[in-house]
Amino acid sequence: MSQPKAQSLGHALKQAEPLAEAILSDGISRVSLRHLLAAAETLADGWAGRSVMIAVATQFEAARVLICLNGVAGRLLLLPPDVKPEHYASMVRDASIDTIICSDAAPFAGLGVETVVLGEALPCLSPIKNAKSSPTEWLMLTSGTTGEPKIAVHSLAGLTGAIAPVTASSRPHWATFYDIRRYGGLQIFLRAMLAGGSLTLSRPDEVVVDHLRRLAADGVTHVSGTPTHWRRALMSDAASLFNPKVVRLSGEIADQAILDGLKAAFPNAAIGHAYASTEAGVGFEVTDGLEGFPASYLETAPGGVALRIVDGSLQIKSSRMASEYAGRPDLILVGSDGWVDAGDIVEIRNGRCYFVGRRGGIINVGGLKVHPEEVESVINRHNAVRQSRVRARKSPVIGSIVVADLVLLPDIANVDVVKQEIFGLCKANLPSHKIPAVLSVVPVIEVTAGGKVARAHA
Amino acid sequence: MSTRNIVIAQIEQVGAEQNKMLRPLTDDLNLLDSGLDSLCFAILVARLEDKIGFDPFTVSDDVEFPVTLGDFVRAYENVPA
């Protein structure tokens, strides 16, 4: 298992000796990494040991604050932009936040903690009593967004444990469709920073085609996103404008259709899908172009993790896992035997493990279980399908039946023929209770702020 | 197409899709003997809701599930107010 590498992000950044031209950019603001580093060295007083919620308006500002406060603050909690204000109080309570750094203090008034507005630089504060002197804890919201958010506690050593050193000659220019205030995006932020290369950030207001054009213009070489992000990218002609060297998928099941689609669109790119979650950290990466992962990983997994399957569910053990849910001793993140179960259901077929769905997402058809994702992976094999979402429809007869929403390629001449073909594909590959009873063509499928297909779990 | 014809056509289609041997579709055919299983009926009700615009078995709490094919067709012919 890998050992802690970096106590301080500023220190690690300095060691990486960022390229003179390395920049952090979101298309509106740009800053050089060297400038960010200099800012971290001139940090204002009084932040030592504070438990800080980073609630600034943009990813760009969040990056600035992270670099300045890591190694100084006791805790850093990243607030993603899509969190509802009614959850702020529970987050402050659970994470024992004493200071909020924000772009506008109004939404955080009345929470009973000090609010500080970020200006050109971090303002000076009075030192707090009982300041923690331990290494900074990094707190991330988990991706399940219903109810009060859960907050996973990480260390920088754990967050960066899966990041391989980069040689100076091959510095990547990273981009990610994620927001860096969530686990998947933060991974890419750290990868870019530790490599001393550039990072092009996403912007929530930007349409896909403009975003892709910006990636091309910036000379991005490495790009990361969910399969849903990538399906959207492939729907855009702008995908033909850029030529990434590395394409990475995580956060959802990468089925064969999206892997093949990306290979066709980017024939020169290395395409890999990573298994990672906010709780389990980065597990492993699969780069053989196939969905799932070799069953041999259950004996020996790459990258210092151990894997096992218990009751159909993949469990993981590594030095990159979160340690606990902040302020919630009643919730179990790491089991007493040291394994994390992220709720991903796996099946073994012919020496390969396939992800079939999430434990909480099962549709119950007359007592038989259906994972939406396993049906989607069959539907997505049809050439005319850009994206699909399988969901339950309540049925007075047998509880639920399976129905599917489809986003098709434009210019499909005969939608009924396509539907019949998809139906035939399902019939040839799925037992009857898993075949969607109704196929509906829709203009768009709802996507969460985290870039995943929105699913209404009962 | 009349409501009756829509219902009958959908029964035949679902039966074919699910590889069911259907009995002749007469009004006095007992649904339990029709050759359609509960999954078929669930699919049928969902599709008819999309085609006809309502699900007669959920619009009201006191609807009894039909016994014969004739009952089933009439449930759709009695358009709710």
XYZ file of C-alpha atoms in Angstrom:
539
model
C 0.000 0.000 0.000
C 1.309 3.408 -0.853
C 2.675 5.623 1.862
C 1.816 9.272 2.424
C 3.488 11.337 -0.241
C 2.562 14.905 0.364
C 1.791 16.670 3.598
C 1.281 19.994 1.930
C -0.061 20.705 -1.495
C 2.092 23.819 -1.703
C 5.155 21.704 -0.925
C 4.186 19.107 -3.506
C 3.551 21.820 -6.049
C 6.942 23.309 -5.444
C 8.547 19.908 -5.931
C 6.662 19.494 -9.183
C 8.290 22.683 -10.464
C 5.345 23.747 -12.554
C 6.065 24.647 -16.121
C 6.433 28.371 -16.640
C 3.405 28.278 -18.905
C 1.283 25.967 -16.697
C -2.076 27.591 -16.079
C -5.380 27.050 -14.352
C -8.177 28.353 -16.531
C -11.945 28.246 -16.764
C -12.134 30.275 -19.965
C -12.879 33.474 -18.065
C -10.090 33.598 -15.502
C -6.554 32.326 -15.899
C -3.737 32.119 -13.412
C -0.307 30.603 -13.665
C 0.540 27.792 -11.270
C 3.659 29.653 -10.221
C 1.519 32.606 -9.235
C -0.758 30.333 -7.204
C 2.269 28.926 -5.465
C 3.576 32.367 -4.621
C 0.167 33.214 -3.166
C 0.337 30.165 -0.909
C 3.638 31.385 0.480
C 2.261 34.765 1.440
C -0.650 33.300 3.330
C -2.454 35.600 5.716
C -2.256 34.873 9.458
C -4.845 33.279 11.642
C -6.011 30.343 9.517
C -3.971 27.719 11.348
C -6.050 24.841 12.641
C -9.376 26.228 11.502
C -12.112 23.988 10.149
C -13.014 25.804 6.966
C -15.900 25.327 4.574
C -14.847 26.479 1.111
C -18.042 27.961 -0.264
C -16.684 30.290 -2.927
C -18.610 30.844 -6.140
C -16.311 29.222 -8.678
C -14.036 26.220 -9.019
C -11.314 28.667 -9.844
C -11.565 30.381 -6.464
C -11.905 27.024 -4.706
C -8.602 25.957 -6.270
C -6.912 29.112 -4.996
C -8.204 28.559 -1.473
C -7.276 24.865 -1.468
C -3.700 25.593 -2.418
C -3.399 28.329 0.190
C -5.040 26.525 3.096
C -3.888 22.947 2.702
C -1.268 22.248 5.325
C -2.510 25.220 7.349
C -6.171 24.648 8.139
C -7.209 21.694 10.284
C -10.068 20.769 7.958
C -11.164 21.839 4.509
C -14.723 21.051 3.457
C -15.473 21.595 -0.215
C -19.005 22.818 -0.891
C -20.186 21.810 -4.363
C -22.362 24.428 -6.069
C -25.498 22.278 -6.254
C -25.996 21.750 -2.518
C -29.263 23.161 -1.229
C -28.924 25.930 1.392
C -31.163 24.012 3.801
C -28.328 21.511 4.198
C -25.699 24.081 5.208
C -26.558 23.837 8.913
C -26.128 20.059 9.069
C -22.868 20.288 7.154
C -21.492 22.922 9.537
C -22.554 20.756 12.471
C -21.280 17.426 11.163
C -17.932 18.799 9.983
C -17.477 21.060 13.069
C -16.928 24.020 10.777
C -15.797 27.259 12.471
C -15.057 29.403 9.405
C -16.709 29.755 6.013
C -14.824 31.350 3.173
C -17.234 32.488 0.506
C -17.840 34.981 -2.267
C -21.030 36.284 -0.648
C -21.700 35.925 3.065
C -25.494 36.305 2.887
C -26.417 32.644 2.318
C -24.328 31.663 5.330
C -25.626 34.238 7.823
C -27.211 32.728 10.897
C -25.147 29.547 10.900
C -23.239 30.756 13.949
C -19.789 30.589 12.388
C -17.333 33.195 11.171
C -17.817 34.063 7.506
C -14.976 35.531 5.477
C -15.342 36.912 1.966
C -12.538 35.986 -0.406
C -10.976 38.988 -2.086
C -7.780 39.314 -4.049
C -6.041 37.442 -1.256
C -7.055 35.584 1.864
C -7.772 38.086 4.641
C -5.989 37.960 8.008
C -7.941 36.428 10.885
C -7.403 36.243 14.607
C -5.835 32.960 15.628
C -8.311 30.532 17.147
C -7.921 28.696 20.415
C -7.321 24.950 20.381
C -6.153 25.052 16.796
C -5.529 21.560 15.416
C -1.958 21.046 14.348
C -2.459 17.690 12.625
C -2.275 17.388 8.813
C -5.188 18.985 7.024
C -8.246 16.769 6.630
C -10.034 17.040 3.294
C -13.798 16.686 3.524
C -15.899 15.838 0.487
C -19.623 15.402 0.059
C -20.605 11.954 -1.138
C -22.408 11.773 -4.439
C -25.757 10.589 -3.089
C -27.674 13.816 -2.862
C -31.022 12.905 -1.360
C -31.495 13.981 2.245
C -28.779 15.472 4.397
C -25.395 15.226 2.690
C -22.861 12.764 4.035
C -19.307 14.020 4.367
C -16.378 11.676 3.781
C -13.107 12.478 5.545
C -9.906 12.078 3.523
C -6.249 12.983 3.892
C -4.171 14.507 1.122
C -1.965 11.407 1.250
C -4.994 9.217 0.565
C -6.379 11.486 -2.140
C -3.089 11.533 -4.011
C -2.158 7.892 -3.332
C -3.177 6.676 -6.797
C -1.419 9.420 -8.710
C 1.693 8.169 -10.453
C 4.659 10.520 -10.787
C 4.912 12.232 -14.151
C 8.155 12.791 -15.968
C 8.927 16.367 -16.895
C 8.812 15.576 -20.593
C 5.258 14.235 -20.505
C 3.362 16.774 -18.470
C -0.320 16.474 -19.129
C -2.729 19.305 -19.757
C -5.743 18.019 -17.870
C -9.381 18.884 -18.260
C -12.391 17.452 -16.522
C -16.107 17.662 -17.074
C -16.517 17.336 -13.311
C -16.553 20.137 -10.805
C -13.326 19.972 -8.780
C -15.355 20.369 -5.596
C -16.504 16.776 -5.961
C -14.309 13.686 -5.645
C -13.953 12.908 -9.365
C -12.996 16.478 -10.204
C -10.711 16.904 -7.215
C -8.734 13.871 -8.391
C -8.045 15.627 -11.677
C -7.186 18.910 -9.956
C -4.620 17.079 -7.838
C -3.271 15.147 -10.819
C -2.727 18.360 -12.731
C -1.169 20.167 -9.782
C 1.178 17.342 -8.807
C 2.311 16.998 -12.412
C 3.015 20.719 -12.611
C 0.896 20.942 -15.733
C -2.148 22.922 -16.740
C -5.799 22.327 -15.916
C -8.789 23.550 -17.899
C -11.868 23.743 -15.691
C -15.486 23.272 -16.710
C -18.149 25.936 -16.281
C -21.752 25.065 -15.414
C -23.217 27.688 -17.752
C -21.280 26.494 -20.773
C -22.870 24.345 -23.473
C -21.039 21.156 -24.423
C -19.929 22.315 -27.852
C -18.332 25.511 -26.494
C -16.667 23.568 -23.731
C -15.140 21.097 -26.205
C -13.942 23.932 -28.438
C -12.252 25.477 -25.416
C -10.541 22.173 -24.584
C -9.266 21.994 -28.152
C -8.069 25.605 -28.101
C -6.261 25.105 -24.787
C -4.397 22.075 -26.162
C -5.830 19.683 -23.572
C -4.199 16.234 -23.630
C -5.964 14.372 -20.787
C -9.715 14.503 -20.190
C -11.856 12.924 -17.488
C -15.595 12.590 -17.033
C -18.484 10.217 -16.433
C -19.796 7.978 -19.232
C -22.758 10.371 -19.339
C -20.426 13.340 -19.854
C -18.701 11.439 -22.633
C -21.956 10.425 -24.330
C -22.883 14.091 -24.438
C -19.478 14.970 -25.823
C -19.837 12.367 -28.568
C -23.206 13.855 -29.500
C -21.389 17.049 -30.386
C -19.497 17.493 -33.631
C -16.943 19.458 -31.642
C -15.555 16.146 -30.406
C -13.894 15.863 -33.808
C -12.012 19.083 -33.140
C -9.737 17.770 -30.489
C -7.378 14.897 -30.168
C -6.776 13.891 -26.553
C -4.032 11.459 -25.644
C -5.836 10.117 -22.592
C -9.568 9.683 -22.107
C -10.721 8.641 -18.659
C -14.151 7.576 -17.441
C -15.327 7.172 -13.875
C -18.331 7.688 -11.636
C -20.738 5.422 -13.520
C -20.539 2.054 -15.238
C -18.559 2.359 -18.475
C -20.311 -0.058 -20.820
C -18.825 -1.519 -23.980
C -20.833 0.830 -26.189
C -19.309 3.997 -24.746
C -15.803 2.501 -24.697
C -16.163 1.510 -28.364
C -17.691 4.889 -29.220
C -14.756 6.715 -27.670
C -12.252 4.444 -29.400
C -13.882 5.230 -32.732
C -13.943 8.976 -32.024
C -10.415 9.158 -30.603
C -8.465 6.319 -32.253
C -5.124 7.586 -30.955
C -6.192 8.030 -27.350
C -5.536 5.699 -24.431
C -8.991 5.035 -23.021
C -9.352 3.896 -19.439
C -12.175 3.569 -16.982
C -11.517 3.966 -13.296
C -13.406 2.518 -10.380
C -13.564 5.187 -7.718
C -16.004 6.628 -5.244
C -15.964 9.382 -2.663
C -15.988 6.759 0.091
C -13.663 4.119 -1.360
C -11.277 6.519 -3.073
C -9.581 5.587 -6.326
C -9.757 1.821 -6.645
C -8.250 0.766 -9.930
C -8.111 1.664 -13.580
C -8.916 -0.633 -16.517
C -7.148 0.127 -19.783
C -7.743 -2.941 -21.970
C -10.674 -1.344 -23.779
C -13.202 -3.753 -22.311
C -16.027 -3.140 -19.869
C -15.700 -4.573 -16.377
C -12.390 -5.809 -15.049
C -10.422 -9.084 -15.008
C -11.601 -11.478 -12.297
C -7.921 -11.992 -11.478
C -8.088 -8.591 -9.754
C -9.968 -10.368 -6.972
C -6.746 -12.260 -6.279
C -4.282 -9.500 -7.049
C -5.510 -6.058 -7.932
C -3.219 -3.414 -9.392
C -2.295 -0.246 -7.563
C -2.207 -1.433 -3.987
C -5.868 -2.237 -3.437
C -7.573 -5.436 -2.355
C -10.946 -6.411 -3.815
C -13.569 -8.957 -2.831
C -17.193 -9.676 -3.620
C -19.612 -10.172 -0.750
C -23.282 -10.889 -1.494
C -22.717 -9.736 -5.073
C -21.341 -6.398 -3.939
C -17.791 -5.219 -4.661
C -15.813 -4.348 -1.549
C -12.484 -2.583 -1.520
C -9.650 -2.009 0.884
C -6.848 0.454 0.276
C -4.930 3.332 1.779
C -7.030 5.706 -0.334
C -10.350 5.124 1.382
C -12.081 7.791 3.390
C -11.730 7.199 7.126
C -15.263 8.047 8.280
C -18.354 10.160 7.753
C -17.695 13.421 9.571
C -19.923 13.893 12.611
C -21.906 10.720 11.910
C -20.554 7.897 14.069
C -23.903 6.163 13.494
C -23.037 5.598 9.818
C -20.510 2.960 8.855
C -18.105 3.928 6.102
C -15.361 1.389 6.722
C -16.547 -1.948 8.076
C -14.999 -3.344 11.261
C -12.857 -5.632 9.114
C -11.441 -2.659 7.180
C -13.405 -3.012 3.915
C -15.560 -0.391 2.199
C -18.737 -1.446 0.389
C -19.794 1.245 -2.081
C -22.947 -0.630 -3.142
C -21.820 -1.638 -6.628
C -23.175 -5.011 -7.734
C -20.797 -7.189 -9.735
C -21.285 -10.413 -11.702
C -18.508 -12.753 -12.809
C -18.805 -14.212 -16.320
C -16.009 -16.002 -18.180
C -13.180 -14.720 -16.052
C -14.330 -11.114 -16.052
C -16.201 -9.064 -13.467
C -18.995 -6.878 -14.815
C -20.697 -4.047 -12.987
C -24.432 -4.605 -13.276
C -25.822 -1.779 -11.173
C -26.204 -0.184 -7.776
C -27.691 -1.978 -4.814
C -30.101 0.881 -4.144
C -31.269 1.110 -7.755
C -32.868 -2.289 -8.198
C -36.265 -2.452 -9.902
C -38.512 -5.146 -8.493
C -40.598 -6.776 -11.230
C -42.973 -9.202 -9.576
C -40.241 -10.235 -7.131
C -37.496 -10.452 -9.764
C -34.611 -8.010 -9.611
C -33.578 -5.786 -12.489
C -30.629 -3.400 -12.485
C -31.339 -0.436 -14.794
C -27.713 -0.301 -15.904
C -27.637 -3.885 -17.209
C -30.596 -3.130 -19.458
C -29.096 0.185 -20.574
C -25.861 -1.543 -21.555
C -27.855 -3.724 -23.976
C -29.892 -0.816 -25.370
C -26.746 1.298 -25.810
C -25.346 -1.289 -28.227
C -27.778 -0.059 -30.879
C -26.025 2.380 -33.204
C -28.875 4.872 -33.162
C -28.870 5.234 -29.365
C -26.891 8.073 -27.852
C -28.090 7.647 -24.319
C -30.652 5.624 -22.431
C -32.213 5.551 -19.020
C -34.055 2.537 -17.715
C -36.433 3.104 -14.852
C -39.297 1.553 -12.978
C -42.869 2.300 -13.833
C -45.399 1.459 -11.185
C -47.722 -1.296 -12.155
C -50.884 -2.249 -10.304
C -50.359 -5.822 -11.421
C -46.815 -6.682 -10.335
C -45.358 -3.698 -8.503
C -43.112 -2.331 -11.216
C -42.281 -2.882 -14.822
C -39.185 -1.806 -16.695
C -39.447 1.110 -19.112
C -36.722 2.948 -21.016
C -36.160 6.508 -22.179
C -34.008 6.865 -25.276
C -32.064 9.730 -26.759
C -31.495 8.844 -30.410
C -29.115 10.241 -32.985
C -30.598 13.071 -35.001
C -31.989 12.276 -38.456
C -33.383 8.851 -37.624
C -35.784 8.211 -40.493
C -38.016 5.630 -38.905
C -38.135 5.684 -35.127
C -40.528 2.718 -34.970
C -38.052 0.526 -36.829
C -35.288 1.533 -34.405
C -37.557 0.760 -31.460
C -38.328 -2.675 -32.864
C -34.608 -3.332 -33.351
C -33.826 -2.264 -29.787
C -36.634 -4.438 -28.579
C -35.173 -7.364 -30.551
C -31.734 -6.693 -29.059
C -33.213 -6.793 -25.555
C -35.170 -9.927 -26.330
C -32.041 -11.693 -27.580
C -29.953 -10.711 -24.565
C -32.240 -10.384 -21.547
C -34.818 -12.500 -19.740
C -38.371 -11.354 -20.331
C -38.850 -9.481 -17.032
C -35.861 -7.255 -17.867
C -37.084 -6.271 -21.331
C -38.453 -2.728 -21.286
C -42.223 -2.808 -21.722
C -42.260 0.686 -23.174
C -39.537 2.476 -25.131
C -39.973 6.254 -25.193
C -37.895 8.573 -27.334
C -37.104 11.724 -25.361
C -35.161 14.854 -26.324
C -32.937 14.773 -23.264
C -32.246 12.635 -20.211
C -31.820 14.457 -16.945
C -28.277 14.506 -15.595
C -27.215 15.330 -12.026
C -24.777 18.101 -11.177
C -22.203 15.340 -10.774
C -22.594 14.316 -14.418
C -24.492 11.090 -13.806
C -27.836 9.961 -15.159
C -30.453 11.156 -12.666
C -32.151 8.169 -11.080
C -35.102 8.297 -8.733
C -34.287 5.657 -6.165
C -37.202 4.550 -4.091
C -59.250 2.318 -34.631
C -61.826 1.576 -31.950
C -60.760 1.191 -28.340
C -61.624 -2.485 -28.560
C -59.409 -2.973 -31.592
C -56.530 -1.110 -29.938
C -56.788 -3.339 -26.867
C -56.986 -6.542 -28.896
C -54.060 -5.510 -31.121
C -51.901 -4.763 -28.087
C -52.787 -8.091 -26.469
C -51.713 -9.882 -29.629
C -48.504 -7.878 -29.852
C -47.494 -8.406 -26.231
C -48.338 -12.101 -26.505
C -46.130 -12.412 -29.575
C -43.272 -10.475 -27.957
C -43.392 -12.607 -24.846
C -43.710 -15.841 -26.849
C -47.123 -16.711 -25.404
C -49.655 -18.971 -27.042
C -52.929 -17.066 -26.818
C -56.388 -18.567 -26.688
C -58.961 -17.139 -29.112
C -59.728 -13.630 -27.829
C -63.445 -13.801 -27.104
C -65.291 -11.629 -24.601
C -65.978 -14.526 -22.226
C -62.342 -15.667 -22.160
C -61.150 -15.816 -18.574
C -58.015 -13.648 -18.386
C -56.236 -16.220 -16.239
C -56.688 -18.721 -19.070
C -55.741 -16.312 -21.845
C -52.097 -17.349 -21.996
C -50.872 -13.965 -20.753
C -48.984 -13.945 -17.459
C -48.837 -11.128 -14.938
C -45.793 -9.550 -16.587
C -47.691 -9.497 -19.891
C -50.612 -7.737 -18.215
C -48.307 -5.206 -16.603
C -46.751 -4.423 -19.978
C -50.171 -4.329 -21.620
C -51.596 -1.893 -19.072
C -48.559 0.400 -19.397
C -48.744 0.443 -23.194
C -52.476 1.001 -23.258
C -52.070 3.899 -20.863
C -49.676 5.482 -23.346
C -51.959 4.750 -26.314
C -55.367 5.480 -24.835
C -54.346 8.012 -22.231
C -55.355 6.431 -18.944
C -54.980 3.374 -16.767
C -58.475 2.295 -15.687
C -57.093 0.189 -12.856
C -55.431 3.063 -11.036
C -57.727 6.035 -11.745
C -59.950 4.989 -8.884
C -59.315 3.046 -5.708
C -62.429 0.907 -5.942
C -61.831 -0.583 -9.365
C -61.809 -4.346 -9.426
C -59.386 -6.046 -11.699
C -61.360 -7.602 -14.579
C -62.047 -11.326 -14.764
C -62.861 -11.764 -18.442
C -61.498 -10.214 -21.596
C -64.863 -8.457 -22.043
C -64.447 -6.816 -18.606
C -60.935 -5.779 -19.537
C -61.993 -4.141 -22.815
C -64.963 -2.385 -21.165
C -62.641 -0.885 -18.541
C -60.967 1.005 -21.365
C -64.185 1.818 -23.185
C -65.585 3.520 -20.091
C -63.583 6.704 -20.411
C -63.252 8.372 -16.990
C -64.928 11.732 -16.582
